[in-house]
Structures are given as C-alpha cells and as structure tokens.
Coordinates of C-alpha atoms in Angstrom, one line a residue:
X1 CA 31.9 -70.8 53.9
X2 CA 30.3 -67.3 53.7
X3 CA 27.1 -67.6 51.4
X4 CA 27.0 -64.5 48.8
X5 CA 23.5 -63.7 48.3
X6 CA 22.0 -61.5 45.2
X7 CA 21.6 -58.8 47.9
X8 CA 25.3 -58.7 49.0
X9 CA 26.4 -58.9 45.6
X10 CA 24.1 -55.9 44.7
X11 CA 25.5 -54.2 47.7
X12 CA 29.0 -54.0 46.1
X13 CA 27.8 -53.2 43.1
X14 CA 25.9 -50.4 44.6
X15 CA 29.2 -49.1 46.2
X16 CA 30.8 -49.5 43.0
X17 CA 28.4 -47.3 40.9
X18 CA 28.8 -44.9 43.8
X19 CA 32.6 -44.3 43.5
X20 CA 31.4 -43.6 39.5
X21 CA 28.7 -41.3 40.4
X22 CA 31.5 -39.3 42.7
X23 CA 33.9 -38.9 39.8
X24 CA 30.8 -37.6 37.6
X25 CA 30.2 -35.6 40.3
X26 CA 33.7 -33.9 40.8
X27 CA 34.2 -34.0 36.4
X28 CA 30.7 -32.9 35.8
X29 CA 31.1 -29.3 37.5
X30 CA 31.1 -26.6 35.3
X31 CA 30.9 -28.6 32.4
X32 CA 29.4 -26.9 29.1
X33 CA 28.9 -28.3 25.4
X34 CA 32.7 -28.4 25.1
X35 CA 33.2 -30.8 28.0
X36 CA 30.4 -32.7 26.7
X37 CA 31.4 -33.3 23.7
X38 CA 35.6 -33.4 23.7
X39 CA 36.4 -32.7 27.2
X40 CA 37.6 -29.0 26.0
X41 CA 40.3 -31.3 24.4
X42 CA 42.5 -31.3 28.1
X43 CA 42.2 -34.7 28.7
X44 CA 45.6 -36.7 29.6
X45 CA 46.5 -38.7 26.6
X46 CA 47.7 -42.0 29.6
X47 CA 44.0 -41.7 31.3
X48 CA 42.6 -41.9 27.6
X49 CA 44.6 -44.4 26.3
X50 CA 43.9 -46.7 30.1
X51 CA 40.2 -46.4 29.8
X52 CA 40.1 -46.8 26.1
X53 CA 41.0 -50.8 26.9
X54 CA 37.8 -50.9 28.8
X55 CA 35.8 -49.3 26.4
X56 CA 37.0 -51.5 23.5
X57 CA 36.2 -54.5 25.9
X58 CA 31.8 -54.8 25.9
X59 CA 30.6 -57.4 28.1
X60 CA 30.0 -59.4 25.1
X61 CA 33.8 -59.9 25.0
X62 CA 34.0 -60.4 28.9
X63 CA 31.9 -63.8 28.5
X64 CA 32.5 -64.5 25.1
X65 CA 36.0 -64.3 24.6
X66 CA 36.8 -67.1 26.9
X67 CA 34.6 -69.6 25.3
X68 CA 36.0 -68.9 22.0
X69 CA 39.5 -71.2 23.2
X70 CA 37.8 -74.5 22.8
X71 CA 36.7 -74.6 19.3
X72 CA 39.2 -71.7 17.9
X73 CA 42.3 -72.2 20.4
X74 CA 44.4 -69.2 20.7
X75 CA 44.1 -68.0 17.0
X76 CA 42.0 -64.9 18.0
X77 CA 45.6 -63.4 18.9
X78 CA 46.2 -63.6 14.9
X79 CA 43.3 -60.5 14.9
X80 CA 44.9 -59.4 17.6
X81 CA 48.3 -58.7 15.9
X82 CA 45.9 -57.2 12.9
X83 CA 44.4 -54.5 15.0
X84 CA 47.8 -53.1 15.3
X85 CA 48.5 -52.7 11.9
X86 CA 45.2 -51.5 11.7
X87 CA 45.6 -49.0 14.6
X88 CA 49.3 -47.6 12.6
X89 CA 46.5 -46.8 9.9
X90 CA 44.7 -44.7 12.5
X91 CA 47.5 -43.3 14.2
X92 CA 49.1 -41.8 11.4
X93 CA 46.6 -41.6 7.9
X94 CA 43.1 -40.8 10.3
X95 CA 44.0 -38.6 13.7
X96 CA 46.1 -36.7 11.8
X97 CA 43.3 -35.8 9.2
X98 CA 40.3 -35.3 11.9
X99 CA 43.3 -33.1 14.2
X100 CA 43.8 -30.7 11.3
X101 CA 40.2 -30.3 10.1
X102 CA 39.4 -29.8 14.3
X103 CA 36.0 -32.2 14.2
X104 CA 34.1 -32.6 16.9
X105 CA 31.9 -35.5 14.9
X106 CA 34.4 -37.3 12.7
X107 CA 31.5 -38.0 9.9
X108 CA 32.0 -33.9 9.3
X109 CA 34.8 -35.1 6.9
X110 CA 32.9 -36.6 4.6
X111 CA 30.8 -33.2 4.1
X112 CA 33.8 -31.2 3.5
X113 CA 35.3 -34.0 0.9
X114 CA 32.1 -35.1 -0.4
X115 CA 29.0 -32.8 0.6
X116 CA 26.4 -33.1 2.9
X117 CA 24.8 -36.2 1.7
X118 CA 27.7 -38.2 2.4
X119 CA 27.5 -36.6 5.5
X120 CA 24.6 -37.6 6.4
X121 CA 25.0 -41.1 5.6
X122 CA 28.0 -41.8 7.3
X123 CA 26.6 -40.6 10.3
X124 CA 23.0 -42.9 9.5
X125 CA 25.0 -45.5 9.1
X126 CA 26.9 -45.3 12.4
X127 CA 23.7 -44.4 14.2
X128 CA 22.2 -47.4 12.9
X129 CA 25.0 -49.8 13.7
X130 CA 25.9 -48.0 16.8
X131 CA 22.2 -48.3 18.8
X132 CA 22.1 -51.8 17.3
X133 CA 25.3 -53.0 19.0
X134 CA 25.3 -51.4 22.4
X135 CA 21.7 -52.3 22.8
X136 CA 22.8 -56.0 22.2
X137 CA 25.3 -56.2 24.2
X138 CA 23.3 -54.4 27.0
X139 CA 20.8 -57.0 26.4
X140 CA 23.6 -59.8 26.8
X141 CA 24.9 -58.1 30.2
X142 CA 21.1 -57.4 31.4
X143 CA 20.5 -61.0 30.9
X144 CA 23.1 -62.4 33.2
X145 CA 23.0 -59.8 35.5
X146 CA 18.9 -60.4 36.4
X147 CA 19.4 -64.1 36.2
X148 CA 22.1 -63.5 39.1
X149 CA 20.9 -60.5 41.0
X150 CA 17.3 -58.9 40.1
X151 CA 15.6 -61.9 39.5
X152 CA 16.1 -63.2 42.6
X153 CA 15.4 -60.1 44.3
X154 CA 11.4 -60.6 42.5
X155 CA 12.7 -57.5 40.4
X156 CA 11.3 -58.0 37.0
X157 CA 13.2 -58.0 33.3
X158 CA 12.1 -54.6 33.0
X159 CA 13.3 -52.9 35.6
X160 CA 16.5 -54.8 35.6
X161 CA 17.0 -52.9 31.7
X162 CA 15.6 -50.0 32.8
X163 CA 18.2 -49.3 36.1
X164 CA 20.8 -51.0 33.6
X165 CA 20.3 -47.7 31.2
X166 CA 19.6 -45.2 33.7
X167 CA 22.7 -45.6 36.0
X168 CA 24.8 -45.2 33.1
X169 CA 22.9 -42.2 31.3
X170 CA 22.4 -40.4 35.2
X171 CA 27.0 -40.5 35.1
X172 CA 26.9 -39.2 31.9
X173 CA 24.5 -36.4 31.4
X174 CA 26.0 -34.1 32.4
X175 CA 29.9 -33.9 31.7
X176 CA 29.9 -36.7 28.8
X177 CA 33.6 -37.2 27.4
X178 CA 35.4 -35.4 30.3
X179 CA 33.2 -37.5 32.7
X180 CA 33.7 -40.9 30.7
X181 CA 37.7 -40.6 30.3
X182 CA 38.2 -40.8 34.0
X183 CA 35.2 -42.9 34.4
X184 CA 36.5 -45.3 32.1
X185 CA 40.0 -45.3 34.0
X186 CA 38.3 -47.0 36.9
X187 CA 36.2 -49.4 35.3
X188 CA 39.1 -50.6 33.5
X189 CA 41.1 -51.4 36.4
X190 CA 38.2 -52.6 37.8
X191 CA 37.9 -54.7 35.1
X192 CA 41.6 -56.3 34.6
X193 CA 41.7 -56.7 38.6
X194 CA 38.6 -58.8 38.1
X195 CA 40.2 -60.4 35.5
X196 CA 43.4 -61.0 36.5
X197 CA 42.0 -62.4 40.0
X198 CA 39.5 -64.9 38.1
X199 CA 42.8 -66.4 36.1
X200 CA 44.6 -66.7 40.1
X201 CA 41.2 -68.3 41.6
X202 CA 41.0 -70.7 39.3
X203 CA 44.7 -71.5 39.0
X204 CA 44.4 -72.2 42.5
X205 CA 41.5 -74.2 42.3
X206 CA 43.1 -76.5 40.3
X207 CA 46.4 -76.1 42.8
X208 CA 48.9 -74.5 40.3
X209 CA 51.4 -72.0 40.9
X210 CA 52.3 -69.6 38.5
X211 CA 54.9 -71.3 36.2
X212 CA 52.8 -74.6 36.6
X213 CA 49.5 -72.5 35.3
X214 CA 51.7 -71.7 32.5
X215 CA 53.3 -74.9 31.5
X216 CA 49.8 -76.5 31.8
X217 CA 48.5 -74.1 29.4
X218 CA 51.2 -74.3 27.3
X219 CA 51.2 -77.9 27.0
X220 CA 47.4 -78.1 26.2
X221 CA 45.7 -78.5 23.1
X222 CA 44.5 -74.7 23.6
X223 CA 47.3 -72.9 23.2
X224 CA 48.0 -72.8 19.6
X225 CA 48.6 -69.0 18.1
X226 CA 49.6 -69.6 14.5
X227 CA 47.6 -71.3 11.4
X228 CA 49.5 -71.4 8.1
X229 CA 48.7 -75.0 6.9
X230 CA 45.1 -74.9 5.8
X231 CA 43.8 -71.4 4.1
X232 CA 40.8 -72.8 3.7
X233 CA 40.5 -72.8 7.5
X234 CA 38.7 -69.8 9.2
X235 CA 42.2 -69.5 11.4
X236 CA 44.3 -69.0 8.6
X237 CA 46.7 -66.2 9.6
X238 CA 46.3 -64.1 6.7
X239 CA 42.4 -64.3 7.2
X240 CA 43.0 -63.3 10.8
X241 CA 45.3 -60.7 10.2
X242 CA 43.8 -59.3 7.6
X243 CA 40.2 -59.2 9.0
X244 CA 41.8 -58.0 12.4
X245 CA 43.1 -54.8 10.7
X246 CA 40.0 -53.6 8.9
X247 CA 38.0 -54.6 11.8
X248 CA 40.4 -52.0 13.8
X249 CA 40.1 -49.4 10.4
X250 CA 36.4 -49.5 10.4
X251 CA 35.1 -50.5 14.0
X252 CA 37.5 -47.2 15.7
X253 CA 38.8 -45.4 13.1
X254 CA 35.9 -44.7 11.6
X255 CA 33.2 -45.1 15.1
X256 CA 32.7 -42.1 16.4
X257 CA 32.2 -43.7 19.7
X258 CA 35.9 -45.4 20.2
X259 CA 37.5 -42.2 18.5
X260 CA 35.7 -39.4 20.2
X261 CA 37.6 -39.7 23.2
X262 CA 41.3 -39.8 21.1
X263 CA 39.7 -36.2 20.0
X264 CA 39.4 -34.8 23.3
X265 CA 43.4 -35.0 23.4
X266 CA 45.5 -31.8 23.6
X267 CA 47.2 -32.0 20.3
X268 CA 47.7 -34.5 17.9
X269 CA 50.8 -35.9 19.6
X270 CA 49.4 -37.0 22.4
X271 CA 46.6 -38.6 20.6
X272 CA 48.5 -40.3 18.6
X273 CA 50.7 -41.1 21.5
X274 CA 47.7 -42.8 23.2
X275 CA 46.6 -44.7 20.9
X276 CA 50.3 -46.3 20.4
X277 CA 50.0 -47.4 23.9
X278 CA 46.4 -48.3 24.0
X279 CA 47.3 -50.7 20.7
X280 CA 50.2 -52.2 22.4
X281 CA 48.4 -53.1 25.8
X282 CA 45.4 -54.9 24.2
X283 CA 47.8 -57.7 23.4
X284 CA 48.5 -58.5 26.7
X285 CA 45.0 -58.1 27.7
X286 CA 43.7 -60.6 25.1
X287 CA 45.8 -62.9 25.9
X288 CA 45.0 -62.8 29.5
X289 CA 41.3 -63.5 28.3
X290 CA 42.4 -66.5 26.1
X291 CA 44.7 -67.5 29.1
X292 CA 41.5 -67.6 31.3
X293 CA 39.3 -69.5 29.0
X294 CA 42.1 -72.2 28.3
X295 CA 41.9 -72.6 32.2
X296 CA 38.3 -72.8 32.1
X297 CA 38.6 -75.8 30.3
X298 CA 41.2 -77.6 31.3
X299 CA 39.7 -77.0 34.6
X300 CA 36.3 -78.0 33.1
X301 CA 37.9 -81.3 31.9
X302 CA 39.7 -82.0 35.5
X303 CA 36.9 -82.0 37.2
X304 CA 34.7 -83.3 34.9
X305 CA 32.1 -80.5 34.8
X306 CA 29.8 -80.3 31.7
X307 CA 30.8 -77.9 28.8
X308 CA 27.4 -76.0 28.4
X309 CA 26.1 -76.5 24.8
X310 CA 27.1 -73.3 24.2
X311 CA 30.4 -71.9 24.6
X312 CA 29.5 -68.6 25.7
X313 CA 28.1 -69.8 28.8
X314 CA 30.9 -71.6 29.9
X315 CA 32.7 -68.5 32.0
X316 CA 29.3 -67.8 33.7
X317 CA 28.2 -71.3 34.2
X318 CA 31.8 -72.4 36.4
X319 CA 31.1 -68.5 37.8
X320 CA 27.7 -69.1 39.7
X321 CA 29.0 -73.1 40.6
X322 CA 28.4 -73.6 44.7
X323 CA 32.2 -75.8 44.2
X324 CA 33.8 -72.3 43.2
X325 CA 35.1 -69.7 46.4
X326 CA 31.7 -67.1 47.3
X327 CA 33.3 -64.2 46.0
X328 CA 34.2 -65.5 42.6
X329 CA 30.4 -64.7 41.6
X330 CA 31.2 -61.1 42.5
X331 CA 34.6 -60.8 40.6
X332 CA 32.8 -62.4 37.9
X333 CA 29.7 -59.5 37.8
X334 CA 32.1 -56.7 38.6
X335 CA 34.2 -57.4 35.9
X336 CA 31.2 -58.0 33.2
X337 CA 29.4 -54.9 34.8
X338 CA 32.5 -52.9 34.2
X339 CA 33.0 -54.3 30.7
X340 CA 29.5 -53.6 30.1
X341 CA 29.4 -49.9 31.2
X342 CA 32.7 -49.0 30.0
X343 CA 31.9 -49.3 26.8
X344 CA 28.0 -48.7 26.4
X345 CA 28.8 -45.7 28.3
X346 CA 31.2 -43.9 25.5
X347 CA 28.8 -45.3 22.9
X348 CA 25.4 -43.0 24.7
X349 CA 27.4 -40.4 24.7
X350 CA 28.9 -40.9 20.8
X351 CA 25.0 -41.1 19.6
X352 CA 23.7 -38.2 21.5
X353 CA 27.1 -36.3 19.8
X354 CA 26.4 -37.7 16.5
X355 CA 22.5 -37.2 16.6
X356 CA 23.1 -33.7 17.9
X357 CA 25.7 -32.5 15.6
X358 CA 25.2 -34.9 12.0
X359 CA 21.5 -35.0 12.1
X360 CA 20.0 -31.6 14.0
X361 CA 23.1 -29.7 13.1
X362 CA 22.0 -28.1 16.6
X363 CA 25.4 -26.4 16.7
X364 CA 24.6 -23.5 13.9
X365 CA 21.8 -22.3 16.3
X366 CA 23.9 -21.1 19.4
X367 CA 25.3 -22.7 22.4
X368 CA 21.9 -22.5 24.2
X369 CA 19.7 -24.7 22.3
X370 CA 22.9 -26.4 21.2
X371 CA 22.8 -27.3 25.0
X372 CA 19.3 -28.0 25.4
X373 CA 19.0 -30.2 22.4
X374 CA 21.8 -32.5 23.4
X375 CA 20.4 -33.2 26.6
X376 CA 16.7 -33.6 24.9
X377 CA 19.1 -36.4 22.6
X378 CA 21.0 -37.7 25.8
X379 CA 17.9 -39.3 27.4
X380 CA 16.0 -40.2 24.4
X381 CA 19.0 -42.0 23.5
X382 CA 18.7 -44.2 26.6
X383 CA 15.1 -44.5 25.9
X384 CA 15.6 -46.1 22.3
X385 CA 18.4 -48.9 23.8
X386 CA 15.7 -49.8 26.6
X387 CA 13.4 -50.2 24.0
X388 CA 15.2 -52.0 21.8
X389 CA 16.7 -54.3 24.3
X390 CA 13.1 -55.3 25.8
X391 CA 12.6 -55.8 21.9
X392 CA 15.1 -58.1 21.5
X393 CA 13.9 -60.0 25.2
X394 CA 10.7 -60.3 23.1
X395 CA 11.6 -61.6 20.2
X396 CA 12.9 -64.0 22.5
X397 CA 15.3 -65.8 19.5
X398 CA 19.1 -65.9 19.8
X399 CA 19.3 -66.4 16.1
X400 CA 17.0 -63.9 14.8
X401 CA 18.6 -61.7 17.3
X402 CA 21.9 -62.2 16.3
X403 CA 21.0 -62.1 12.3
X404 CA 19.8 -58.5 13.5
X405 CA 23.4 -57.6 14.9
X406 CA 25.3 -58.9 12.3
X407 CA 22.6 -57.1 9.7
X408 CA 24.1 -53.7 11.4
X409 CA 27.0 -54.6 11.1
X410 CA 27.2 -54.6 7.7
X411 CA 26.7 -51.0 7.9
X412 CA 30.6 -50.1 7.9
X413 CA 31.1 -51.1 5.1
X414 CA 30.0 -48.6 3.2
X415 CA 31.1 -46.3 5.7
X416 CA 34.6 -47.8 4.9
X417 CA 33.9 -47.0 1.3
X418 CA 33.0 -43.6 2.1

C-alpha cells in the first residue's frame, strides 16, 4: 500500500490553494471598493446560494458534527428543520428590509431606526463575536492540521497559524465578496466530494453496498430524528426547533458575515431566491454528516476500535488509522481545510467591511482612503485572529477556551434585541 506522507499530503493541498489563488486571480482584476464589499451586486444568485453551504459549514462542524451521533443520535436534524423556519424569517421579514434601505453593512439599520449608537453597538457586538469565533475555529482547524502535516515537517505552531491566516487573507485582499462567491463555490464541492467519499470509504470498509449502508444505519440505535416523550430532555423537538430557528434569525440574519454575500445579489428576488435553495440543501447535507458519524461508530464498534474520550476526536482519530485506505487522511484534510477556509474566509472579509464602514465610517471620506483604509483593516484583521489563536494555544485549556467562545456568543443576543 502507497504510504501518504505529510509532504504528499501538503502537496495536494498546495495544488488545491493554487486552483483558489487562480480564481482570485481571474475575480480580483479590476476590482474596486464595490467588488470588495458586494461584488457590484452581479453575483449569480445559484453560485451564492452553492458556496453559502460551505461557508455555513466551519471546520468545527466538519469534525464535530459527526461525533455528536453517539450521545445525541440524529436529533440535530430537529435544528435542522428550525433553521428553515428561521431562514423564511430571513427570506421574506430581513432581505427585503436591507434590499430596500440598499446597505452595504446590515448594522446601518439600526442607525437609521435607532441612531448611531445602536449603530455602533450592533456592529461591536458582531465584531466581538465575529473575531472570537473564526479565530476558534481556526485554532481548532490549525490544531489538526499541524499535528498531521506541519508538525511533522519540524514546522512549528506558529508558523503553521501564521500560513493558516495568510493564504486565506493573500485570496481575499484584493477582490473580497466577488472573489469569495466563486471561491466558495469550489470549496464547497470540494468539501461535499470529500464528504460524500468519506461516507463510501467507510461503507466499504465495513463491506456494505448502498441499501445495506442504509438499512444498517437505519436499524441502529443512531438513527433516531424525533424526541416528543421527555421535555425535559435537551432533544425535545420543540427545544430543537425552536433554538434551531433563532439560531438561523440571529447567527445569518443578523451576521454580517453569512448575509453579506446574499447582498451582493442583483435584486432582491434572486436573493431571496438563493437563500430558498441554500435553506433547502442544508438538510440533505446535515444528514449526510449525521449519516457519516453513525458509520463511524457502528464501524467503531465492529471493529472494536476505542471511542476517544472525547467525541470530537472520533472522525480524525479513525481518519489518521494505518487500517484505513492512504488517501482517506487526505479526503479527511481537504474536506476540513475546505470547511475551514470557506467559512473564515467570508468572515475576514465581513470584519474588515464592518470595521471599515460601522466603526471608521471610511466611506464619507471618498473612494480613495475608503480604499486604502479597508486594506490597512484587511491585514490587521488577519493579524488580530493569529494573535488570538496563538492566545488561545497558550492558554492551553479547552474549558477556559471554550467558556471564552460561548462568552461571545452571548453577544447576539442583544443584537437580536436590537
């Protein structure tokens, strides 16, 4: 059998990041503060609403999502049927609302309902949550990626965050939204070819065909959707439906990242058209996740391999196994680097809009400094998420780390009241 090495699998990732850095290349020409910020509002509502299931997909998700089967079975799908009703929210109460006023920054609402105090604290309050949470799940990705690739290469934790950052600020300097739509549209096929092949390679593994893999799924103890018997149980489905919703509201209705690129649609039609269809495919993509991880254990279980203590670290743990095929370590890292930059990607570029626009107001002093500021924002926004990821690698505590992210959270909540 062929032995993958860190160095081969840095090779492909190396080819990968150059088919990105061709696209940036080829969307990047030309491009001025409009394209930066909204993609001069031409982009295809179908390429939008494609990438937008990457971007909603951090590499947080990729590894976590999976593990979440064993102690939570297939209940996450109850959030899933939430975020619809929340998205129908969005679709036809929000879009409409940031369409008509013509924002750029969607936290410009709340100055012209509410002054510019609100203003400003809407747009604190997503900066704050924003850096946060793409910095931690940067740090998540950065973690597995050095343990896999740069650490055995003698590369230290520094420069594995460091190139982590860079690559994606170096594809989206220069033509930001326009850049990141059709970025985005490869990394999420990237990302549901790694997926989907990671859901065949193990079926085979354990030597199922296709309506076998089904009935074996279907017939474990995974696969239960629906929890009505106990609402005192964290699955109950109006817990899970409910939170699912507001989680959708809040976390993309009112995130500038997730909703920047719905604003760089034609018209309102097609942005609301997109994010129909962009609703309606995350079903089947969760599922596909949830499908995955209830094959990781049963699989586990076969062949009697040790659940990790914790459950995160079950998908990389079978991933990196000498038993598994040598290019299932490479599906596995494409598919977490895509996840990874797909969405952390959109979010550099939402700070640097928000920073730039809510905070410096740099747009009332002309298109030239408006210009030169943003890019002055751009890179000091990648500076701040290396910083605080090798802050988080120092504090070196998954539980302080995690009180953190969950602390920033709680920041949409009163943007949700605002």
């Amino acid at each position: 059998m062929f032995y993958m090495s860190p160095t081969h699998i840095l090779i492909i990732i190396v080819v990968y990041l150059a088919l990105l850095y061709v696209v940036a290349h080829i969307t990047g020409k030309n491009a001025d503060n409009s394209t930066f910020f909204i993609g001069r509002r031409k982009s295809p509502w179908y390429l939008v609403a494609f990438g937008m299931i990457g971007a909603s997909i951090s590499g947080i998700t990729f590894i976590s999502v999976p593990g979440w089967v064993g102690s939570s079975q297939f209940s996450y799908m109850q959030m899933v049927l939430g975020y619809l009703a929340g998205y129908a929210v969005i679709v036809y109460v929000l879009m409409p609302l940031y369409y008509r006023l013509n924002l750029t920054s969607i936290y410009y609402y709340l100055e012209q309902r509410f002054g510019p105090r609100s203003h400003l604290s809407g747009a604190t309050f997503f900066l704050i949550s924003r850096t946060v949470g793409s910095a931690f799940r940067l740090f998540i990705a950065a973690n597995v990626l050095h343990f896999i690739i740069f650490q055995q290469l003698g590369l230290s934790y520094f420069i594995t965050v460091v190139v982590t950052v860079l690559i994606i600020y170096l594809y989206t300097y220069k033509g930001g939204i326009r850049t990141i739509v059709y970025t985005d549209v490869l990394q999420t096929l990237l990302l549901l070819l790694s997926l989907v092949s990671c859901v065949v390679v193990i079926g085979q593994k354990m030597q199922l065909n296709f309506p076998d893999l089904i009935a074996t799924i279907k017939d474990s103890e995974y696969s239960r959707i629906f929890f009505f018997d106990d609402w005192h149980d964290k699955r109950f489905f109006i817990k899970q439906f409910l939170s699912g919703a507001f989680i959708a509201i809040v976390m993309t209705g009112l995130d500038q990242d997730l909703m920047q690129k719905n604003l760089s649609c034609k018209n309102i039609k097609e942005a609301q058209k997109n994010m129909i269809w962009y609703s309606l495919a995350l079903v089947p993509v969760n599922l596909l996740f949830l499908l995955l991880g209830a094959l990781l254990y049963i699989f586990s279980v076969n062949t009697q391999f040790p659940l990790p203590a914790v459950a995160d670290e079950l998908f990389p743990s079978i991933a990196m196994q000498p038993f598994m095929p040598s290019f299932f370590i490479v599906i596995f890292v494409l598919g977490l680097v895509s996840a990874t930059y797909s969405s952390a990607d959109s979010a550099l570029t939402a700070l640097t809009t928000s920073f730039t626009l809510d905070i410096l107001k740099a747009q009332r002093k002309g298109e030239a400094v408006l210009a030169k500021t943003r890019k002055i924002v751009h890179i000091a926004m990648a500076g701040v998420l290396i910083a605080l990821i090798l802050l988080f690698k120092l504090i070196n505590n998954q539980s302080v780390i995690s009180a953190l992210f969950t602390a920033a959270g709680y920041t949409y909540g009163p943007l949700l009241g605002l």
